[in-house]
Amino acid sequence: QLLQNVALGAAIIALPIFLHMVLEYNALETGLSLAPLSLTMFGVAVLAGKKAGTRRPSRLIRSGFALLAIGMVLLIVVVPRADSGWYLFLPLLIAGAGLGLLVSQLNNYTLSPISEERVSEAAGVNSASGSFGLSFGLAFAGAIMLATLSITFTDMAKSSAVLSPTEQQQVADGLDEDAEVMSNTALEELLVGQPQDVQDEIIRINTEARPFALQVALLVPLVAALLGLV
């Protein structure tokens, strides 16, 4: 349950940022684009809970982690190419199906060996580990994403033939103080008054750096899924 929630937490911090800051979706469009993940997760969890029958829970859990890993790999591949939320549809369906299988089986699987008088204690520990995993996934993926963005943006700025050394240093200093994933529209507003070639170069760097930072953040749920599978 810890690894499942690490994966879920990391995904729900990285993907909305991608949709909001890179594709510049509003809250409604972002929610609709992520709906395949939550709806599939819910539907598969209900279906698997009813139809599991004599299937071994461990097999369903392995299948869940495998599907989650496949969905994350597809998302990592799609992110730099996506210009619409529709590109995320199939990967989110696959990842949601994996999470649904996990949700339907993990509680029963982890609590089944526990004696009846200690089930309540074990359930509490299980719930606490799940909450910790969710918080950790959110914080860790967010921190990795911002660190990657800062490093990538700074490196690209320093290797730019357009930006002067002074401008390169200003970029580095600004990222040290406050690194954030910013839409091109918001960045253009900050660059008003700068020479056009400088504006174009910084927008280009931002356009290239953000997807890479988001890809690195999506490695967190991928690694969690692979560890769960192992």
C-alpha positions as protocol buffer text, in pm:
chain_id: "A"
residue {
  index: 1
  type: GLN
  ca { x: 0 y: 0 z: 0 }
}
residue {
  index: 2
  type: LEU
  ca { x: 294 y: 232 z: 67 }
}
residue {
  index: 3
  type: LEU
  ca { x: 429 y: 192 z: -287 }
}
residue {
  index: 4
  type: GLN
  ca { x: 84 y: 219 z: -445 }
}
residue {
  index: 5
  type: ASN
  ca { x: 27 y: 554 z: -273 }
}
residue {
  index: 6
  type: VAL
  ca { x: 377 y: 681 z: -353 }
}
residue {
  index: 7
  type: ALA
  ca { x: 299 y: 616 z: -721 }
}
residue {
  index: 8
  type: LEU
  ca { x: -44 y: 777 z: -696 }
}
residue {
  index: 9
  type: GLY
  ca { x: 84 y: 1083 z: -509 }
}
residue {
  index: 10
  type: ALA
  ca { x: 368 y: 1140 z: -755 }
}
residue {
  index: 11
  type: ALA
  ca { x: 136 y: 1109 z: -1053 }
}
residue {
  index: 12
  type: ILE
  ca { x: -126 y: 1349 z: -916 }
}
residue {
  index: 13
  type: ILE
  ca { x: 135 y: 1621 z: -859 }
}
residue {
  index: 14
  type: ALA
  ca { x: 321 y: 1585 z: -1190 }
}
residue {
  index: 15
  type: LEU
  ca { x: 33 y: 1540 z: -1433 }
}
residue {
  index: 16
  type: PRO
  ca { x: -180 y: 1843 z: -1330 }
}
residue {
  index: 17
  type: ILE
  ca { x: 131 y: 2062 z: -1350 }
}
residue {
  index: 18
  type: PHE
  ca { x: 197 y: 1933 z: -1700 }
}
residue {
  index: 19
  type: LEU
  ca { x: -158 y: 2003 z: -1813 }
}
residue {
  index: 20
  type: HIS
  ca { x: -185 y: 2342 z: -1641 }
}
residue {
  index: 21
  type: MET
  ca { x: 161 y: 2486 z: -1710 }
}
residue {
  index: 22
  type: VAL
  ca { x: 265 y: 2320 z: -2035 }
}
residue {
  index: 23
  type: LEU
  ca { x: -66 y: 2278 z: -2218 }
}
residue {
  index: 24
  type: GLU
  ca { x: -211 y: 2579 z: -2029 }
}
residue {
  index: 25
  type: TYR
  ca { x: -536 y: 2402 z: -1941 }
}
residue {
  index: 26
  type: ASN
  ca { x: -771 y: 2554 z: -1687 }
}
residue {
  index: 27
  type: ALA
  ca { x: -889 y: 2359 z: -1381 }
}
residue {
  index: 28
  type: LEU
  ca { x: -1190 y: 2206 z: -1560 }
}
residue {
  index: 29
  type: GLU
  ca { x: -988 y: 2094 z: -1862 }
}
residue {
  index: 30
  type: THR
  ca { x: -719 y: 1951 z: -1634 }
}
residue {
  index: 31
  type: GLY
  ca { x: -976 y: 1757 z: -1433 }
}
residue {
  index: 32
  type: LEU
  ca { x: -1140 y: 1616 z: -1745 }
}
residue {
  index: 33
  type: SER
  ca { x: -804 y: 1514 z: -1889 }
}
residue {
  index: 34
  type: LEU
  ca { x: -719 y: 1322 z: -1570 }
}
residue {
  index: 35
  type: ALA
  ca { x: -1065 y: 1164 z: -1543 }
}
residue {
  index: 36
  type: PRO
  ca { x: -959 y: 841 z: -1722 }
}
residue {
  index: 37
  type: LEU
  ca { x: -717 y: 768 z: -1436 }
}
residue {
  index: 38
  type: SER
  ca { x: -968 y: 806 z: -1152 }
}
residue {
  index: 39
  type: LEU
  ca { x: -1269 y: 658 z: -1335 }
}
residue {
  index: 40
  type: THR
  ca { x: -1078 y: 352 z: -1453 }
}
residue {
  index: 41
  type: MET
  ca { x: -927 y: 307 z: -1108 }
}
residue {
  index: 42
  type: PHE
  ca { x: -1275 y: 314 z: -951 }
}
residue {
  index: 43
  type: GLY
  ca { x: -1436 y: 89 z: -1213 }
}
residue {
  index: 44
  type: VAL
  ca { x: -1162 y: -175 z: -1209 }
}
residue {
  index: 45
  type: ALA
  ca { x: -1151 y: -176 z: -827 }
}
residue {
  index: 46
  type: VAL
  ca { x: -1525 y: -248 z: -808 }
}
residue {
  index: 47
  type: LEU
  ca { x: -1512 y: -507 z: -1084 }
}
residue {
  index: 48
  type: ALA
  ca { x: -1203 y: -684 z: -950 }
}
residue {
  index: 49
  type: GLY
  ca { x: -1347 y: -692 z: -599 }
}
residue {
  index: 50
  type: LYS
  ca { x: -1658 y: -870 z: -727 }
}
residue {
  index: 51
  type: LYS
  ca { x: -1497 y: -1097 z: -988 }
}
residue {
  index: 52
  type: ALA
  ca { x: -1173 y: -1195 z: -815 }
}
residue {
  index: 53
  type: GLY
  ca { x: -1323 y: -1531 z: -718 }
}
residue {
  index: 54
  type: THR
  ca { x: -1058 y: -1798 z: -672 }
}
residue {
  index: 55
  type: ARG
  ca { x: -780 y: -1595 z: -832 }
}
residue {
  index: 56
  type: ARG
  ca { x: -482 y: -1549 z: -603 }
}
residue {
  index: 57
  type: PRO
  ca { x: -464 y: -1191 z: -469 }
}
residue {
  index: 58
  type: SER
  ca { x: -86 y: -1188 z: -519 }
}
residue {
  index: 59
  type: ARG
  ca { x: -134 y: -1248 z: -891 }
}
residue {
  index: 60
  type: LEU
  ca { x: -381 y: -961 z: -921 }
}
residue {
  index: 61
  type: ILE
  ca { x: -146 y: -735 z: -724 }
}
residue {
  index: 62
  type: ARG
  ca { x: 145 y: -821 z: -954 }
}
residue {
  index: 63
  type: SER
  ca { x: -78 y: -751 z: -1254 }
}
residue {
  index: 64
  type: GLY
  ca { x: -174 y: -417 z: -1100 }
}
residue {
  index: 65
  type: PHE
  ca { x: 186 y: -308 z: -1048 }
}
residue {
  index: 66
  type: ALA
  ca { x: 275 y: -426 z: -1401 }
}
residue {
  index: 67
  type: LEU
  ca { x: -9 y: -225 z: -1558 }
}
residue {
  index: 68
  type: LEU
  ca { x: 84 y: 78 z: -1348 }
}
residue {
  index: 69
  type: ALA
  ca { x: 446 y: 54 z: -1464 }
}
residue {
  index: 70
  type: ILE
  ca { x: 339 y: 23 z: -1830 }
}
residue {
  index: 71
  type: GLY
  ca { x: 114 y: 327 z: -1795 }
}
residue {
  index: 72
  type: MET
  ca { x: 396 y: 534 z: -1644 }
}
residue {
  index: 73
  type: VAL
  ca { x: 642 y: 431 z: -1918 }
}
residue {
  index: 74
  type: LEU
  ca { x: 389 y: 538 z: -2182 }
}
residue {
  index: 75
  type: LEU
  ca { x: 336 y: 871 z: -2006 }
}
residue {
  index: 76
  type: ILE
  ca { x: 712 y: 936 z: -1995 }
}
residue {
  index: 77
  type: VAL
  ca { x: 729 y: 870 z: -2369 }
}
residue {
  index: 78
  type: VAL
  ca { x: 423 y: 1081 z: -2449 }
}
residue {
  index: 79
  type: VAL
  ca { x: 496 y: 1392 z: -2237 }
}
residue {
  index: 80
  type: PRO
  ca { x: 742 y: 1566 z: -2477 }
}
residue {
  index: 81
  type: ARG
  ca { x: 513 y: 1506 z: -2775 }
}
residue {
  index: 82
  type: ALA
  ca { x: 174 y: 1585 z: -2623 }
}
residue {
  index: 83
  type: ASP
  ca { x: -3 y: 1898 z: -2739 }
}
residue {
  index: 84
  type: SER
  ca { x: -341 y: 1784 z: -2604 }
}
residue {
  index: 85
  type: GLY
  ca { x: -474 y: 1594 z: -2304 }
}
residue {
  index: 86
  type: TRP
  ca { x: -596 y: 1324 z: -2542 }
}
residue {
  index: 87
  type: TYR
  ca { x: -237 y: 1201 z: -2571 }
}
residue {
  index: 88
  type: LEU
  ca { x: -259 y: 1095 z: -2207 }
}
residue {
  index: 89
  type: PHE
  ca { x: -585 y: 903 z: -2247 }
}
residue {
  index: 90
  type: LEU
  ca { x: -451 y: 551 z: -2312 }
}
residue {
  index: 91
  type: PRO
  ca { x: -161 y: 567 z: -2063 }
}
residue {
  index: 92
  type: LEU
  ca { x: -398 y: 693 z: -1794 }
}
residue {
  index: 93
  type: LEU
  ca { x: -645 y: 412 z: -1869 }
}
residue {
  index: 94
  type: ILE
  ca { x: -369 y: 154 z: -1827 }
}
residue {
  index: 95
  type: ALA
  ca { x: -230 y: 313 z: -1510 }
}
residue {
  index: 96
  type: GLY
  ca { x: -581 y: 351 z: -1368 }
}
residue {
  index: 97
  type: ALA
  ca { x: -656 y: -17 z: -1433 }
}
residue {
  index: 98
  type: GLY
  ca { x: -338 y: -109 z: -1247 }
}
residue {
  index: 99
  type: LEU
  ca { x: -424 y: 112 z: -950 }
}
residue {
  index: 100
  type: GLY
  ca { x: -777 y: -31 z: -947 }
}
residue {
  index: 101
  type: LEU
  ca { x: -643 y: -386 z: -916 }
}
residue {
  index: 102
  type: LEU
  ca { x: -417 y: -275 z: -632 }
}
residue {
  index: 103
  type: VAL
  ca { x: -692 y: -94 z: -444 }
}
residue {
  index: 104
  type: SER
  ca { x: -922 y: -396 z: -470 }
}
residue {
  index: 105
  type: GLN
  ca { x: -670 y: -644 z: -327 }
}
residue {
  index: 106
  type: LEU
  ca { x: -401 y: -484 z: -112 }
}
residue {
  index: 107
  type: ASN
  ca { x: -598 y: -437 z: 209 }
}
residue {
  index: 108
  type: ASN
  ca { x: -726 y: -795 z: 217 }
}
residue {
  index: 109
  type: TYR
  ca { x: -388 y: -932 z: 112 }
}
residue {
  index: 110
  type: THR
  ca { x: -190 y: -751 z: 380 }
}
residue {
  index: 111
  type: LEU
  ca { x: -444 y: -807 z: 657 }
}
residue {
  index: 112
  type: SER
  ca { x: -531 y: -1171 z: 585 }
}
residue {
  index: 113
  type: PRO
  ca { x: -240 y: -1322 z: 787 }
}
residue {
  index: 114
  type: ILE
  ca { x: -322 y: -1105 z: 1093 }
}
residue {
  index: 115
  type: SER
  ca { x: -504 y: -1263 z: 1386 }
}
residue {
  index: 116
  type: GLU
  ca { x: -857 y: -1137 z: 1446 }
}
residue {
  index: 117
  type: GLU
  ca { x: -774 y: -962 z: 1774 }
}
residue {
  index: 118
  type: ARG
  ca { x: -497 y: -756 z: 1608 }
}
residue {
  index: 119
  type: VAL
  ca { x: -672 y: -666 z: 1283 }
}
residue {
  index: 120
  type: SER
  ca { x: -762 y: -317 z: 1404 }
}
residue {
  index: 121
  type: GLU
  ca { x: -397 y: -242 z: 1490 }
}
residue {
  index: 122
  type: ALA
  ca { x: -278 y: -375 z: 1156 }
}
residue {
  index: 123
  type: ALA
  ca { x: -544 y: -176 z: 970 }
}
residue {
  index: 124
  type: GLY
  ca { x: -426 y: 139 z: 1146 }
}
residue {
  index: 125
  type: VAL
  ca { x: -65 y: 75 z: 1049 }
}
residue {
  index: 126
  type: ASN
  ca { x: -176 y: -2 z: 694 }
}
residue {
  index: 127
  type: SER
  ca { x: -372 y: 322 z: 673 }
}
residue {
  index: 128
  type: ALA
  ca { x: -85 y: 525 z: 817 }
}
residue {
  index: 129
  type: SER
  ca { x: 164 y: 378 z: 569 }
}
residue {
  index: 130
  type: GLY
  ca { x: -74 y: 459 z: 284 }
}
residue {
  index: 131
  type: SER
  ca { x: -109 y: 821 z: 399 }
}
residue {
  index: 132
  type: PHE
  ca { x: 267 y: 851 z: 437 }
}
residue {
  index: 133
  type: GLY
  ca { x: 319 y: 706 z: 90 }
}
residue {
  index: 134
  type: LEU
  ca { x: 79 y: 957 z: -64 }
}
residue {
  index: 135
  type: SER
  ca { x: 246 y: 1251 z: 110 }
}
residue {
  index: 136
  type: PHE
  ca { x: 592 y: 1125 z: 24 }
}
residue {
  index: 137
  type: GLY
  ca { x: 502 y: 1076 z: -342 }
}
residue {
  index: 138
  type: LEU
  ca { x: 362 y: 1428 z: -366 }
}
residue {
  index: 139
  type: ALA
  ca { x: 661 y: 1591 z: -195 }
}
residue {
  index: 140
  type: PHE
  ca { x: 935 y: 1382 z: -355 }
}
residue {
  index: 141
  type: ALA
  ca { x: 806 y: 1408 z: -712 }
}
residue {
  index: 142
  type: GLY
  ca { x: 750 y: 1782 z: -673 }
}
residue {
  index: 143
  type: ALA
  ca { x: 1099 y: 1837 z: -533 }
}
residue {
  index: 144
  type: ILE
  ca { x: 1262 y: 1630 z: -806 }
}
residue {
  index: 145
  type: MET
  ca { x: 1066 y: 1812 z: -1074 }
}
residue {
  index: 146
  type: LEU
  ca { x: 1169 y: 2159 z: -951 }
}
residue {
  index: 147
  type: ALA
  ca { x: 1532 y: 2055 z: -901 }
}
residue {
  index: 148
  type: THR
  ca { x: 1549 y: 1906 z: -1251 }
}
residue {
  index: 149
  type: LEU
  ca { x: 1386 y: 2215 z: -1400 }
}
residue {
  index: 150
  type: SER
  ca { x: 1634 y: 2445 z: -1225 }
}
residue {
  index: 151
  type: ILE
  ca { x: 1939 y: 2241 z: -1330 }
}
residue {
  index: 152
  type: THR
  ca { x: 1821 y: 2191 z: -1689 }
}
residue {
  index: 153
  type: PHE
  ca { x: 1715 y: 2552 z: -1736 }
}
residue {
  index: 154
  type: THR
  ca { x: 2045 y: 2681 z: -1595 }
}
residue {
  index: 155
  type: ASP
  ca { x: 2255 y: 2446 z: -1811 }
}
residue {
  index: 156
  type: MET
  ca { x: 2064 y: 2538 z: -2127 }
}
residue {
  index: 157
  type: ALA
  ca { x: 2092 y: 2909 z: -2046 }
}
residue {
  index: 158
  type: LYS
  ca { x: 2468 y: 2881 z: -1991 }
}
residue {
  index: 159
  type: SER
  ca { x: 2514 y: 2703 z: -2324 }
}
residue {
  index: 160
  type: SER
  ca { x: 2297 y: 2954 z: -2511 }
}
residue {
  index: 161
  type: ALA
  ca { x: 2463 y: 3157 z: -2786 }
}
residue {
  index: 162
  type: VAL
  ca { x: 2192 y: 3426 z: -2756 }
}
residue {
  index: 163
  type: LEU
  ca { x: 2207 y: 3511 z: -2386 }
}
residue {
  index: 164
  type: SER
  ca { x: 2497 y: 3723 z: -2262 }
}
residue {
  index: 165
  type: PRO
  ca { x: 2699 y: 3606 z: -1957 }
}
residue {
  index: 166
  type: THR
  ca { x: 2516 y: 3865 z: -1746 }
}
residue {
  index: 167
  type: GLU
  ca { x: 2177 y: 3738 z: -1860 }
}
residue {
  index: 168
  type: GLN
  ca { x: 2286 y: 3379 z: -1802 }
}
residue {
  index: 169
  type: GLN
  ca { x: 2383 y: 3468 z: -1446 }
}
residue {
  index: 170
  type: GLN
  ca { x: 2050 y: 3645 z: -1391 }
}
residue {
  index: 171
  type: VAL
  ca { x: 1868 y: 3330 z: -1500 }
}
residue {
  index: 172
  type: ALA
  ca { x: 2077 y: 3116 z: -1264 }
}
residue {
  index: 173
  type: ASP
  ca { x: 2025 y: 3356 z: -971 }
}
residue {
  index: 174
  type: GLY
  ca { x: 1651 y: 3373 z: -1035 }
}
residue {
  index: 175
  type: LEU
  ca { x: 1619 y: 2994 z: -1038 }
}
residue {
  index: 176
  type: ASP
  ca { x: 1823 y: 2963 z: -719 }
}
residue {
  index: 177
  type: GLU
  ca { x: 1581 y: 3195 z: -541 }
}
residue {
  index: 178
  type: ASP
  ca { x: 1254 y: 3065 z: -683 }
}
residue {
  index: 179
  type: ALA
  ca { x: 1237 y: 2772 z: -926 }
}
residue {
  index: 180
  type: GLU
  ca { x: 886 y: 2702 z: -1049 }
}
residue {
  index: 181
  type: VAL
  ca { x: 717 y: 2542 z: -1347 }
}
residue {
  index: 182
  type: MET
  ca { x: 581 y: 2836 z: -1541 }
}
residue {
  index: 183
  type: SER
  ca { x: 364 y: 2856 z: -1852 }
}
residue {
  index: 184
  type: ASN
  ca { x: 504 y: 3032 z: -2157 }
}
residue {
  index: 185
  type: THR
  ca { x: 227 y: 3290 z: -2132 }
}
residue {
  index: 186
  type: ALA
  ca { x: 323 y: 3380 z: -1773 }
}
residue {
  index: 187
  type: LEU
  ca { x: 690 y: 3386 z: -1867 }
}
residue {
  index: 188
  type: GLU
  ca { x: 624 y: 3621 z: -2160 }
}
residue {
  index: 189
  type: GLU
  ca { x: 461 y: 3865 z: -1918 }
}
residue {
  index: 190
  type: LEU
  ca { x: 773 y: 3860 z: -1699 }
}
residue {
  index: 191
  type: LEU
  ca { x: 998 y: 3920 z: -1999 }
}
residue {
  index: 192
  type: VAL
  ca { x: 822 y: 4233 z: -2123 }
}
residue {
  index: 193
  type: GLY
  ca { x: 1083 y: 4497 z: -2195 }
}
residue {
  index: 194
  type: GLN
  ca { x: 1359 y: 4249 z: -2276 }
}
residue {
  index: 195
  type: PRO
  ca { x: 1505 y: 4233 z: -2629 }
}
residue {
  index: 196
  type: GLN
  ca { x: 1300 y: 4010 z: -2858 }
}
residue {
  index: 197
  type: ASP
  ca { x: 1582 y: 3764 z: -2920 }
}
residue {
  index: 198
  type: VAL
  ca { x: 1630 y: 3722 z: -2543 }
}
residue {
  index: 199
  type: GLN
  ca { x: 1255 y: 3665 z: -2497 }
}
residue {
  index: 200
  type: ASP
  ca { x: 1248 y: 3406 z: -2774 }
}
residue {
  index: 201
  type: GLU
  ca { x: 1551 y: 3223 z: -2635 }
}
residue {
  index: 202
  type: ILE
  ca { x: 1418 y: 3200 z: -2280 }
}
residue {
  index: 203
  type: ILE
  ca { x: 1078 y: 3084 z: -2407 }
}
residue {
  index: 204
  type: ARG
  ca { x: 1256 y: 2816 z: -2614 }
}
residue {
  index: 205
  type: ILE
  ca { x: 1454 y: 2698 z: -2311 }
}
residue {
  index: 206
  type: ASN
  ca { x: 1139 y: 2689 z: -2098 }
}
residue {
  index: 207
  type: THR
  ca { x: 954 y: 2492 z: -2366 }
}
residue {
  index: 208
  type: GLU
  ca { x: 1228 y: 2229 z: -2377 }
}
residue {
  index: 209
  type: ALA
  ca { x: 1313 y: 2214 z: -2005 }
}
residue {
  index: 210
  type: ARG
  ca { x: 962 y: 2163 z: -1862 }
}
residue {
  index: 211
  type: PRO
  ca { x: 877 y: 1831 z: -2033 }
}
residue {
  index: 212
  type: PHE
  ca { x: 1212 y: 1685 z: -1930 }
}
residue {
  index: 213
  type: ALA
  ca { x: 1155 y: 1789 z: -1567 }
}
residue {
  index: 214
  type: LEU
  ca { x: 811 y: 1629 z: -1576 }
}
residue {
  index: 215
  type: GLN
  ca { x: 954 y: 1311 z: -1729 }
}
residue {
  index: 216
  type: VAL
  ca { x: 1203 y: 1287 z: -1442 }
}
residue {
  index: 217
  type: ALA
  ca { x: 921 y: 1339 z: -1189 }
}
residue {
  index: 218
  type: LEU
  ca { x: 726 y: 1053 z: -1350 }
}
residue {
  index: 219
  type: LEU
  ca { x: 1018 y: 822 z: -1276 }
}
residue {
  index: 220
  type: VAL
  ca { x: 901 y: 828 z: -912 }
}
residue {
  index: 221
  type: PRO
  ca { x: 572 y: 641 z: -977 }
}
residue {
  index: 222
  type: LEU
  ca { x: 750 y: 417 z: -1227 }
}
residue {
  index: 223
  type: VAL
  ca { x: 1014 y: 314 z: -973 }
}
residue {
  index: 224
  type: ALA
  ca { x: 744 y: 261 z: -707 }
}
residue {
  index: 225
  type: ALA
  ca { x: 549 y: 38 z: -946 }
}
residue {
  index: 226
  type: LEU
  ca { x: 859 y: -165 z: -1035 }
}
residue {
  index: 227
  type: LEU
  ca { x: 953 y: -208 z: -667 }
}
residue {
  index: 228
  type: GLY
  ca { x: 598 y: -325 z: -596 }
}
residue {
  index: 229
  type: LEU
  ca { x: 619 y: -573 z: -883 }
}
residue {
  index: 230
  type: VAL
  ca { x: 949 y: -711 z: -753 }
}
